[in-house]
Coordinates of C-alpha atoms in Angstrom, one line a residue:
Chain A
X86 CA -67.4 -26.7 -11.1
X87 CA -64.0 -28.1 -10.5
X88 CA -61.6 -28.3 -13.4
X89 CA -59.7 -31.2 -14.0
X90 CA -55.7 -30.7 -13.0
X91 CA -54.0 -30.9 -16.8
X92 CA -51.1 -34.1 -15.2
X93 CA -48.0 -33.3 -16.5
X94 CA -46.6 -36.3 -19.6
X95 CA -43.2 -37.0 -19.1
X96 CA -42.5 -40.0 -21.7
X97 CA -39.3 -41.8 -22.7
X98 CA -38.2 -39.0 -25.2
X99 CA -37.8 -36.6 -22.8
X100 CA -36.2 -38.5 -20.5
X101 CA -33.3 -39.4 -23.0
X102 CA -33.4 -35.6 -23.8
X103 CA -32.7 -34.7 -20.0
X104 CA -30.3 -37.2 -19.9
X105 CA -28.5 -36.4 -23.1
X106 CA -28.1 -32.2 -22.3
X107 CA -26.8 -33.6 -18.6
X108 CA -24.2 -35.5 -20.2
X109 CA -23.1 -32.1 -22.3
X110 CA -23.1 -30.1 -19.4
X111 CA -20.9 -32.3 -16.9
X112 CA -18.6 -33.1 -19.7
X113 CA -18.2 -29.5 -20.5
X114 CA -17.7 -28.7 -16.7
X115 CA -15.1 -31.5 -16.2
X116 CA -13.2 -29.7 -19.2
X117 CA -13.6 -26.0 -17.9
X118 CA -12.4 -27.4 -15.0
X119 CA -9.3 -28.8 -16.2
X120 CA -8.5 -25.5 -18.3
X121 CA -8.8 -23.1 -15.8
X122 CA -7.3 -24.9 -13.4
X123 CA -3.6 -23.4 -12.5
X124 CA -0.8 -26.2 -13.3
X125 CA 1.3 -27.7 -11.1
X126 CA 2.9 -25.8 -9.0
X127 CA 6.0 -22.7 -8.7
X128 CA 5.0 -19.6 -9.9
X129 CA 7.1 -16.6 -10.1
X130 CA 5.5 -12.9 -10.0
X131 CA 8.6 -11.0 -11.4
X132 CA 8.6 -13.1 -14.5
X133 CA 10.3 -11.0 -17.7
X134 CA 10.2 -11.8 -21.0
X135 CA 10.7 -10.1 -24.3
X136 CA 8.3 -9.4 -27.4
X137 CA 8.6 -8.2 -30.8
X138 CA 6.7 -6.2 -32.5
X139 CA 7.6 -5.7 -36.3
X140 CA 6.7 -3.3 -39.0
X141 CA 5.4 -0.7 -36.6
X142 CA 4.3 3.4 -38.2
X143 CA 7.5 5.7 -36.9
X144 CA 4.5 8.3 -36.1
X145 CA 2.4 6.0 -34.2
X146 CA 5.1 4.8 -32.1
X147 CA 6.7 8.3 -31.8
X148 CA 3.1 9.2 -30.4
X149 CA 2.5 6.7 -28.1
X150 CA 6.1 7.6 -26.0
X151 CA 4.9 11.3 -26.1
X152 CA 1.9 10.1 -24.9
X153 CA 3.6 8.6 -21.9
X154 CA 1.6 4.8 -23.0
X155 CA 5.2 2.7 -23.2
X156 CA 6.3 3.8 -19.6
X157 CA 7.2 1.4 -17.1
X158 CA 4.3 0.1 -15.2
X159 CA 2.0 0.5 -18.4
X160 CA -0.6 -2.7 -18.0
X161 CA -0.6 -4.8 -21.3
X162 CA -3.6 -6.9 -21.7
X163 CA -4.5 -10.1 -24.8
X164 CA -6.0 -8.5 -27.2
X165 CA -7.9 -11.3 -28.1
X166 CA -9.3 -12.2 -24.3
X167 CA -9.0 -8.5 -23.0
X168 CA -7.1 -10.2 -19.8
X169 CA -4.2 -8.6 -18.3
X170 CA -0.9 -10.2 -19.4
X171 CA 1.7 -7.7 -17.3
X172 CA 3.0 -4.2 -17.2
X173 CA 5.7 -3.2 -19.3
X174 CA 9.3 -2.9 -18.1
X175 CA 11.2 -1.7 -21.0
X176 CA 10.6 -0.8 -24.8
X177 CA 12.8 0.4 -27.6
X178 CA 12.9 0.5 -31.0
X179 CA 14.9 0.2 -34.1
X180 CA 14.9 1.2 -37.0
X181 CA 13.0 -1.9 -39.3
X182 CA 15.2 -3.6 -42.2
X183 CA 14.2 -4.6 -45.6
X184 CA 15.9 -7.0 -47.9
X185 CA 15.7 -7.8 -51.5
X186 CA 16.9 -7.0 -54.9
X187 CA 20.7 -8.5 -55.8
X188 CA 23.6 -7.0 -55.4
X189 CA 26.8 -8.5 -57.2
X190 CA 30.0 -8.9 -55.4
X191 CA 33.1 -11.1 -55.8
X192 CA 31.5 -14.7 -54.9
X193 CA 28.3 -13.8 -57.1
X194 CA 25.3 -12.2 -55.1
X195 CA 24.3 -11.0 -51.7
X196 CA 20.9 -10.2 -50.8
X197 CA 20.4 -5.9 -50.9
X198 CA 19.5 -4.4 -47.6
X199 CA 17.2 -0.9 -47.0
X200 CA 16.6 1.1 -43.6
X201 CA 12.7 1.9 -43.5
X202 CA 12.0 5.1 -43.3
X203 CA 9.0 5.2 -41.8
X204 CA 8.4 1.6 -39.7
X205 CA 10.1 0.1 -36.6
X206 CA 10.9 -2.9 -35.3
X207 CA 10.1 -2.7 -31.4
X208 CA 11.1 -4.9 -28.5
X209 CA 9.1 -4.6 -25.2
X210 CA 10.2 -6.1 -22.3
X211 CA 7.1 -7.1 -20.2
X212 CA 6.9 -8.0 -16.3
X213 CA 4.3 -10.8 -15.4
X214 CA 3.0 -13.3 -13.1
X215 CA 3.9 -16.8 -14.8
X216 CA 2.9 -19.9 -13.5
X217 CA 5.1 -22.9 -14.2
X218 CA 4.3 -26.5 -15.3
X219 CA 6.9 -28.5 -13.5
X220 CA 5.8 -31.9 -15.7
X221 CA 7.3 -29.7 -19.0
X222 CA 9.0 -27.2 -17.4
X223 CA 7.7 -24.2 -19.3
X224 CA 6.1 -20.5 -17.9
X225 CA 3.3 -20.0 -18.6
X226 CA 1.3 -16.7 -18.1
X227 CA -2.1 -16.5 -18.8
X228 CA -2.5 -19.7 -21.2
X229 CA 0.4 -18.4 -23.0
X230 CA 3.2 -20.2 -23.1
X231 CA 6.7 -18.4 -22.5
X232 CA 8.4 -19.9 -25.5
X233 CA 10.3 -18.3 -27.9
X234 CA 8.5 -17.8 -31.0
X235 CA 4.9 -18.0 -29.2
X236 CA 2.2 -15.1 -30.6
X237 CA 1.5 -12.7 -28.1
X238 CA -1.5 -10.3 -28.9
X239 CA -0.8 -7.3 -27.2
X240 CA -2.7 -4.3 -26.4
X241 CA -2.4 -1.3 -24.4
X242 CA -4.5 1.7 -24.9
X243 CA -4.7 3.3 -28.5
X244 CA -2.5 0.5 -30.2
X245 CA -2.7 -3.6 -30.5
X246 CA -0.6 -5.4 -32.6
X247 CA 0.4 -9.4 -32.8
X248 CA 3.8 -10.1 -31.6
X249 CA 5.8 -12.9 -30.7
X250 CA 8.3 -14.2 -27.8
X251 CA 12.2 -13.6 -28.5
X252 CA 13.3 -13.9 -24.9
X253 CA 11.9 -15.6 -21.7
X254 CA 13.2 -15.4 -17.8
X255 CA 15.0 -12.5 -18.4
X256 CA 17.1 -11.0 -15.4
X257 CA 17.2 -7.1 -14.0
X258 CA 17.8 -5.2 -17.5
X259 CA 17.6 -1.2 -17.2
X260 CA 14.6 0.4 -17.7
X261 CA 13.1 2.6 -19.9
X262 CA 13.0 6.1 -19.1
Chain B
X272 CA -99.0 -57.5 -18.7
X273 CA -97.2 -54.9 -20.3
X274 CA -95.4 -56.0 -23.2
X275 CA -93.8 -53.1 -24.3
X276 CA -91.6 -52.8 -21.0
X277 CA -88.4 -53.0 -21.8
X278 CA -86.4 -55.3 -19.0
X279 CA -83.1 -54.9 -20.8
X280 CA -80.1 -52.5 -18.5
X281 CA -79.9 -49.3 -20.8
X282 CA -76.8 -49.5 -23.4
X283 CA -74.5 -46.1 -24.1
X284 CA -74.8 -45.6 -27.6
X285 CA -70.8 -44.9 -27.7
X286 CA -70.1 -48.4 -27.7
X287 CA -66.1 -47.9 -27.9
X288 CA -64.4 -47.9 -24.6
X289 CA -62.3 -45.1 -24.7
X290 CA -57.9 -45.8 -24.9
X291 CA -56.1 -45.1 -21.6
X292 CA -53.8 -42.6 -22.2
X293 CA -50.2 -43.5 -22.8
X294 CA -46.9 -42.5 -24.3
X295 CA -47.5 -40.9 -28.0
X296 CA -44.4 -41.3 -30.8
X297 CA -44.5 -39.2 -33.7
X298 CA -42.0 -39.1 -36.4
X299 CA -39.9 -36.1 -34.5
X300 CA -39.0 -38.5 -31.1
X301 CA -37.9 -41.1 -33.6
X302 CA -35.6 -38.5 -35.2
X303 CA -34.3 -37.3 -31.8
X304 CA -33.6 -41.0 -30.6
X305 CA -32.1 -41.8 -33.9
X306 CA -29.6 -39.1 -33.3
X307 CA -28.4 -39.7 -29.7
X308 CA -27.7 -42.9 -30.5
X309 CA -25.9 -42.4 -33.4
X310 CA -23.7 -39.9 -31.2
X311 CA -24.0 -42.6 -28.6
X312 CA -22.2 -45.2 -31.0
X313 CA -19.5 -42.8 -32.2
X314 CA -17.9 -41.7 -28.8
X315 CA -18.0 -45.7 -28.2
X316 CA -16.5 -46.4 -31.5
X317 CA -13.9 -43.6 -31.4
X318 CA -12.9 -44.7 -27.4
X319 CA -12.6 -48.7 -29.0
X320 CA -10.4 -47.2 -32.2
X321 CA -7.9 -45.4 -29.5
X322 CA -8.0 -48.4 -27.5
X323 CA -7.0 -50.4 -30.1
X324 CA -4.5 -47.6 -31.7
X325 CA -2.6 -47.7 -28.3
X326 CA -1.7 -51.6 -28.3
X327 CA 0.0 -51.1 -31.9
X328 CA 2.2 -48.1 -31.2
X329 CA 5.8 -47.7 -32.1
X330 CA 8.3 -44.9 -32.5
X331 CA 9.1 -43.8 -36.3
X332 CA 12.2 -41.9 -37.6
X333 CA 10.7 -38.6 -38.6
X334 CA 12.6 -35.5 -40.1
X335 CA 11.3 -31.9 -39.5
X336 CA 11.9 -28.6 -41.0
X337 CA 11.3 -25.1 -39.9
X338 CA 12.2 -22.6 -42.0
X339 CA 12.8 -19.0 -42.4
X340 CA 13.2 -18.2 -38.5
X341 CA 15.4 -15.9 -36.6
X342 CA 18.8 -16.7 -34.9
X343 CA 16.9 -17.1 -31.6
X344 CA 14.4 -19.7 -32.8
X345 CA 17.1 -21.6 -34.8
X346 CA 19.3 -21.4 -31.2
X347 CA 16.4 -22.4 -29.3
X348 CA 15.9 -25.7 -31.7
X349 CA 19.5 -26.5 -31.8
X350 CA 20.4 -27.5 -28.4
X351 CA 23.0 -30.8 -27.7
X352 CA 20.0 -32.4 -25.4
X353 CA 17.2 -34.2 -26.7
X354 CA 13.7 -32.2 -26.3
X355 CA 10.2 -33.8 -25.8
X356 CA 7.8 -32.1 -28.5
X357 CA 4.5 -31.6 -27.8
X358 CA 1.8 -30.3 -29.9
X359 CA 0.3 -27.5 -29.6
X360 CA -3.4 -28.5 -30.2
X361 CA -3.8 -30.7 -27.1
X362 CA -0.3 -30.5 -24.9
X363 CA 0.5 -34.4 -25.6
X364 CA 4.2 -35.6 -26.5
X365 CA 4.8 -36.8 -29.5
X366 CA 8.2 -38.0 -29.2
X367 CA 12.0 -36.2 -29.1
X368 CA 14.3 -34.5 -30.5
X369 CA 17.3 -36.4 -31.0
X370 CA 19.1 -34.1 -33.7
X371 CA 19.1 -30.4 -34.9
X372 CA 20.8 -29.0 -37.8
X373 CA 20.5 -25.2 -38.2
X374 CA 21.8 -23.8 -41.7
X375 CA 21.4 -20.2 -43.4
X376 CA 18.0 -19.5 -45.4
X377 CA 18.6 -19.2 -48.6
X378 CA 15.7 -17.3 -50.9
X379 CA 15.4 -17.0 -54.9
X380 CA 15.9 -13.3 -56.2
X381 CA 16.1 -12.0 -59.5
X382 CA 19.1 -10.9 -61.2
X383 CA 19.3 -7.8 -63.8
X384 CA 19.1 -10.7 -66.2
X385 CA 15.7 -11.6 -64.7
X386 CA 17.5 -15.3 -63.9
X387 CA 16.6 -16.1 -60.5
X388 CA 19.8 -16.4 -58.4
X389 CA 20.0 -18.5 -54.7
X390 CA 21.1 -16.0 -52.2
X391 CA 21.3 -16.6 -48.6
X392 CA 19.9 -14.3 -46.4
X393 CA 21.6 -12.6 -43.5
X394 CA 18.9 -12.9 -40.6
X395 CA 16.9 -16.1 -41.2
X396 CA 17.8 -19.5 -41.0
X397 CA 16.7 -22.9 -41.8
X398 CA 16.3 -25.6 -39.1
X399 CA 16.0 -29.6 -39.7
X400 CA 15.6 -31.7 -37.2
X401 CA 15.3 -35.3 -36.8
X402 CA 12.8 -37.0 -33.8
X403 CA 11.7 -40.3 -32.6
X404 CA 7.9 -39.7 -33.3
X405 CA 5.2 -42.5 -31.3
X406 CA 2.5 -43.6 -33.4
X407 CA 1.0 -46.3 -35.2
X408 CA 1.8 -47.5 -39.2
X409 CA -1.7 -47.7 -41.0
X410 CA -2.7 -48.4 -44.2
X411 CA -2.4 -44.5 -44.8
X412 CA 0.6 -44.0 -43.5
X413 CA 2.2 -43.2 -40.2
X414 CA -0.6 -42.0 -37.4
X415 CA 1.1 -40.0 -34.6
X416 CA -0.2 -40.9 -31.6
X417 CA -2.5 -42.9 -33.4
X418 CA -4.5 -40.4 -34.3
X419 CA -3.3 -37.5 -36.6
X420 CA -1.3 -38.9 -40.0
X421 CA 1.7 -37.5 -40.5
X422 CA 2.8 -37.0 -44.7
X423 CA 5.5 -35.4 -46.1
X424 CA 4.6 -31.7 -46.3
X425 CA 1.9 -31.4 -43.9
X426 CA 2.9 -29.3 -40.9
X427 CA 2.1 -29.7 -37.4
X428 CA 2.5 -26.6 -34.6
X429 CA 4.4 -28.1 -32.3
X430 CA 6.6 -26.8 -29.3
X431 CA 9.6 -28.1 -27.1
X432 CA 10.4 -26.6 -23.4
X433 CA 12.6 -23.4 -25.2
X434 CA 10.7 -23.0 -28.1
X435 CA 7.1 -22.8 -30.1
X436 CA 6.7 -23.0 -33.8
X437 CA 5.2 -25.1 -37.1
X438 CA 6.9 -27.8 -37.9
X439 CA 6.5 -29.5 -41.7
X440 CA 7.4 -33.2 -42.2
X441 CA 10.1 -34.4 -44.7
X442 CA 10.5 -37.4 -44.0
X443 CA 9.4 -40.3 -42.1
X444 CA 10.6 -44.0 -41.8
X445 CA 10.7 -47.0 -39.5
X446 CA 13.2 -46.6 -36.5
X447 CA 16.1 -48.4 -36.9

C-alpha cells in the first residue's frame, strides 16, 4: 500500500518569521563586524603605559614578588574578557595614604594625613601592542582605550584587581629587578 | 417492465465536498505578526525622529565638572587647546572643550566641636570646564546629539584624546 508523502506547509507566518530572525542575524553580523574590526591604521607593539592599583594587602603583594609573578615579561590579561592586554615592564609600590580628621594650624585646618600600615598603592608599568585611531588620535589596546583615568581590569595569576590609566606612551623607564 | 429499477447515477451520502487545504491562522500567528510589525514601525519611527533631530541641531554653552581626581586627570583636562569630547557609550563627538579650570578639592570634615569645617585636600582636585555641546532644544530641555537630554546634575562618561572620565552637567545655555 503506498502511503501518501505528508507535503510540507510553509504559510505566510513562517515566512515573516524566516525573514524576521535573517534581519537579526545580518544586523548583528554587520555590528560584530564593525567591533572587531582593527581601526584605522599605525599601530605600535612596544606601547607603555602606566596603571594604578590602590589599596593593595602589604602581604599579598610582598607574596606575589617572592613568588617571582611581578617580573618583567609577566603576561597581564582583562580580567573581565580573559584576553591578553601585555607583559609587565615595571612595578613598585608605595606605601598607601589616608586622610581625614582636622588638624588646626595657623590659617584654621588642614586635612590629617596616616601611612597605612598594612596596604599599598602600586604602579605597574605594562608593555603592549596598541593600535591607534588616527580619526581621534588615541591607543587603543585591546578595546581599551589608553587614556588617563580609563579602568583597566587586570589580572595575572593568583591576583586581579581594577585599576586605572595614570600614564600613556611612556618612553624607556628602568626595569624592575 | 421492471418498475422498481432504479435509473438514477448513485449519490455519495457525504454530500459536502471536502475544503482544499490552505493556509490556517490561529490566534498565536496573529500575535507573532502583531509583534514584528510593531518592531517594524519603531526602528522606522526612531530612524524618522533622528532624521528630523538632525535638521534642528545647534551648539549649546554647556559647563562640566569632574570632581575629586588626581593631579594627572586634572592636567590632562586642563590643556590651552580645545579637545573634541566624545562619549563613551558609542564613540560619537559631542562638541569641544573650549575652557578648563582646575581648582583644589575641598571636602567637609568635622572639627573637635563636631562643626563641619571646609578643608582642602592635598591630592585631589576639582575640574570645570566649559564646551560647545551639538544638540537640539526640546521641550525637555537640551538633547545632545539629539538624542540623550542633558540636565543639570546628570552625568555623562565622556573622554577627550588625553583623558577618560564622568562628567556631571552644571550648566547649560544657548551659545552666544
Amino acid at each position: 500500500m503506498v502511503q501518501k508523502r505528508k507535503k510540507v506547509r510553509f504559510n505566510l507566518v513562517d515566512m515573516l518569521i524566516v525573514i524576521f530572525i535573517l534581519a537579526i542575524i545580518a544586523a548583528a553580523t554587520y555590528f560584530l563586524i564593525g567591533y572587531f574590526k582593527p581601526d584605522a591604521n599605525s599601530g605600535n607593539n612596544d606601547f607603555k603605559f602606566k596603571i594604578r592599583i590602590e589599596n593593595v594587602n602589604k602581604e599579598s603583594w610582598d607574596s606575589l614578588k617572592e613568588l617571582g609573578l611581578l617580573n618583567t615579561g609577566t603576561i597581564v590579561k582583562d580580567a573581565v574578557t580573559g584576553e591578553e592586554i601585555g607583559t609587565i615592564y615595571a612595578a613598585e609600590a608605595k606605601e598607601s595614604l589616608h586622610y581625614g580628621g582636622l588638624i588646626p594650624d595657623e590659617n584654621g585646618y588642614i586635612l590629617g594625613t596616616a601611612v597605612s600600615e598594612d596596604e599599598y598603592t602600586v604602579y605597574i608599568t605594562i608593555s603592549a601592542d596598541a593600535e591607534q585611531d588616527n580619526s581621534r588620535k588615541i591607543y587603543k589596546v585591546n578595546h581599551i582605550r589608553m587614556l588617563i583615568g580609563e579602568t583597566v581590569h587586570f589580572k595575572i595569576k593568583s591576583f586581579t584587581a581594577t585599576a586605572y590609566i595614570v600614564e600613556t606612551n611612556i618612553s624607556d623607564e628602568p626595569k624592575s629587578p | 417492465m421492471n418498475k422498481n429499477v432504479n435509473t438514477n447515477k448513485a449519490v455519495p451520502k457525504n454530500k459536502k465536498k471536502k475544503k482544499a487545504s490552505g493556509p490556517r491562522f490561529n490566534v498565536f500567528d496573529f500575535l507573532i505578526i502583531f509583534a514584528i510589525l510593531i518592531c517594524a514601525g519603531a526602528i522606522i519611527v526612531r530612524a524618522i525622529f533622528i532624521g528630523t533631530a538632525k535638521k534642528d541641531m545647534t551648539t549649546a554653552t554647556v559647563v562640566f565638572e569632574v570632581s575629586y581626581i588626581s593631579d594627572v586627570t586634572a592636567n590632562a583636562l586642563d590643556k590651552e587647546e580645545p579637545q573634541p569630547i566624545y562619549l563613551q557609550s558609542d564613540d560619537t563627538r559631542i562638541g569641544t572643550i573650549i575652557k578648563a579650570e582646575q581648582t583644589p578639592q575641598k571636602i567637609l570634615e568635622k572639627d573637635e566641636n563636631g562643626i563641619l569645617q571646609s578643608v582642602i585636600h592635598p591630592e585631589k582636585y576639582t575640574v570645570k570646564t566649559t564646551a560647545n555641546i551639538e544638540g537640539v532644544w526640546s521641550d525637555d530641555g537640551f538633547l545632545i546629539n539629539g538624542t540623550q537630554l542633558a540636565t543639570v546634575g546628570k552625568t555623562f562618561d565622556i573622554y577627550t584624546p588625553y583623558v577618560s572620565c564622568t562628567f556631571t552637567v552644571v550648566s547649560i545655555s544657548p551659545k552666544q
